[in-house]
Structures are given as structure tokens and as C-alpha cells.
Amino acid sequence: VSTQSTGEYEIGCPPLSASANTDLLWESSTSPKVYRQDTKTHYTWRIQPLPYPLSNYKISVENNTIFVRTENKKYFKKLRIEDMDRFQFPLIVKFVNCAHANSTLMISYEKPKPVLQLEQAIYSELCKVKPIQDGDMESCKQQ
């Protein structure tokens, strides 16, 4: 018996899992896919394939959501930043950047300073942790 997680992926993309035995309908392999790939300073999404030129896209921010629309009404997508929701920071349009190359629309949002400081503090704490070497059972004694 196996169990499958129905959780949402915040970063990266879920594995494709469609078989003729279990799923009768699944998404087309040619429909645009959204991948979130963050960097140290930006939240970043890649949407591909989107063949239209950059001038065809309208990027806006409404209700703490980034909206991606095309002028020809062929594509629409809502992008949320769960990290910003957790901190209750509002999204600001001037921090949104976009670029287009090789049928890929790249959208990025600059991380606010408090988020960068928190991530740096977490990273510095993780650097202090001493990893356990293979066979080092001294720290795992039973009582």
C-alpha cells in the first residue's frame, strides 16, 4: 500500500505522474508550466513554453498576487509568494522584473531586506551545526 502526498510545491515542480491505468485526464505536455527557482536575492519563476514576445505580456500586482496576462488573452496566471504572506509583507510593483528568451518568460521579485536578514541568520545557524560522520554513533547512545 502506498500513499501519495497531495501537498503543494512552493519551489521547483512536482514530478509528472500520469498513467493510463489511474488517470483518465492529464495536462498536455505542450501547455505552459510554471517553475519557481529562487536565488539568494530574488524569488524567481520560469514559465515555458511561452512563444510570444515580451511586449505581449502584462505583469501586475493586485491583492498580494502577481498576475501574468497576455495582450492576446492566450495566457493568464496568478503567482503567489508564500514567504511574503507568512511575513505579511505587501508586494510592490517596482520590485517585479521580467525577461523573455527561448520561449521562456522569467519573472523575478526582489526579496525584502528583513527576509534576506532572516535567511542569512538561518544560514549562519546551519553552518554552526556539526555533521555526523558515517559510523559516528557516539552522539546517538541509547539510555
PDB file of N, CA and C in Angstrom, residues 50-58 69-72 99-101 103 105:
ATOM      1  N   LEU A  50       6.338  29.726 -23.612  1.00  0.00           N
ATOM      2  CA  LEU A  50       5.510  30.895 -23.952  1.00  0.00           C
ATOM      3  C   LEU A  50       6.194  31.604 -25.123  1.00  0.00           C
ATOM      4  N   PRO A  51       5.694  31.413 -26.329  1.00  0.00           N
ATOM      5  CA  PRO A  51       6.397  31.884 -27.520  1.00  0.00           C
ATOM      6  C   PRO A  51       6.220  33.363 -27.851  1.00  0.00           C
ATOM      7  N   TYR A  52       5.333  34.065 -27.168  1.00  0.00           N
ATOM      8  CA  TYR A  52       5.044  35.452 -27.535  1.00  0.00           C
ATOM      9  C   TYR A  52       6.186  36.383 -27.131  1.00  0.00           C
ATOM     10  N   PRO A  53       6.337  37.521 -27.834  1.00  0.00           N
ATOM     11  CA  PRO A  53       7.397  38.472 -27.462  1.00  0.00           C
ATOM     12  C   PRO A  53       7.082  39.135 -26.120  1.00  0.00           C
ATOM     13  N   LEU A  54       8.103  39.689 -25.482  1.00  0.00           N
ATOM     14  CA  LEU A  54       7.962  40.304 -24.156  1.00  0.00           C
ATOM     15  C   LEU A  54       6.928  41.424 -24.149  1.00  0.00           C
ATOM     16  N   SER A  55       6.793  42.137 -25.251  1.00  0.00           N
ATOM     17  CA  SER A  55       5.828  43.247 -25.314  1.00  0.00           C
ATOM     18  C   SER A  55       4.379  42.763 -25.208  1.00  0.00           C
ATOM     19  N   ASN A  56       4.137  41.477 -25.374  1.00  0.00           N
ATOM     20  CA  ASN A  56       2.785  40.927 -25.315  1.00  0.00           C
ATOM     21  C   ASN A  56       2.327  40.624 -23.886  1.00  0.00           C
ATOM     22  N   TYR A  57       3.249  40.680 -22.907  1.00  0.00           N
ATOM     23  CA  TYR A  57       2.903  40.305 -21.535  1.00  0.00           C
ATOM     24  C   TYR A  57       2.611  41.529 -20.686  1.00  0.00           C
ATOM     25  N   LYS A  58       1.600  41.402 -19.836  1.00  0.00           N
ATOM     26  CA  LYS A  58       1.261  42.419 -18.847  1.00  0.00           C
ATOM     27  C   LYS A  58       1.465  41.795 -17.473  1.00  0.00           C
ATOM     28  N   ARG A  69      -0.507  38.218 -17.640  1.00  0.00           N
ATOM     29  CA  ARG A  69      -1.529  38.161 -18.700  1.00  0.00           C
ATOM     30  C   ARG A  69      -0.862  38.443 -20.035  1.00  0.00           C
ATOM     31  N   THR A  70      -1.500  37.972 -21.100  1.00  0.00           N
ATOM     32  CA  THR A  70      -1.027  38.325 -22.437  1.00  0.00           C
ATOM     33  C   THR A  70      -2.045  39.259 -23.082  1.00  0.00           C
ATOM     34  N   GLU A  71      -1.542  40.116 -23.954  1.00  0.00           N
ATOM     35  CA  GLU A  71      -2.423  41.056 -24.670  1.00  0.00           C
ATOM     36  C   GLU A  71      -3.442  40.304 -25.520  1.00  0.00           C
ATOM     37  N   ASN A  72      -3.024  39.187 -26.103  1.00  0.00           N
ATOM     38  CA  ASN A  72      -3.920  38.427 -26.977  1.00  0.00           C
ATOM     39  C   ASN A  72      -4.813  37.446 -26.197  1.00  0.00           C
ATOM     40  N   ALA A  99      11.724  39.063 -18.001  1.00  0.00           N
ATOM     41  CA  ALA A  99      12.543  38.933 -19.205  1.00  0.00           C
ATOM     42  C   ALA A  99      11.988  37.753 -19.993  1.00  0.00           C
ATOM     43  N   HIS A 100      12.314  37.717 -21.285  1.00  0.00           N
ATOM     44  CA  HIS A 100      11.833  36.637 -22.141  1.00  0.00           C
ATOM     45  C   HIS A 100      12.957  36.202 -23.065  1.00  0.00           C
ATOM     46  N   ALA A 101      13.210  34.888 -23.092  1.00  0.00           N
ATOM     47  CA  ALA A 101      14.212  34.327 -24.001  1.00  0.00           C
ATOM     48  C   ALA A 101      13.917  32.852 -24.213  1.00  0.00           C
ATOM     49  N   SER A 103      11.538  31.112 -25.628  1.00  0.00           N
ATOM     50  CA  SER A 103      10.165  30.716 -25.281  1.00  0.00           C
ATOM     51  C   SER A 103       9.953  30.544 -23.780  1.00  0.00           C
ATOM     52  N   LEU A 105       9.388  32.771 -20.214  1.00  0.00           N
ATOM     53  CA  LEU A 105       9.168  34.040 -19.528  1.00  0.00           C
ATOM     54  C   LEU A 105       9.734  33.897 -18.129  1.00  0.00           C
TER      55      LEU A 105
END
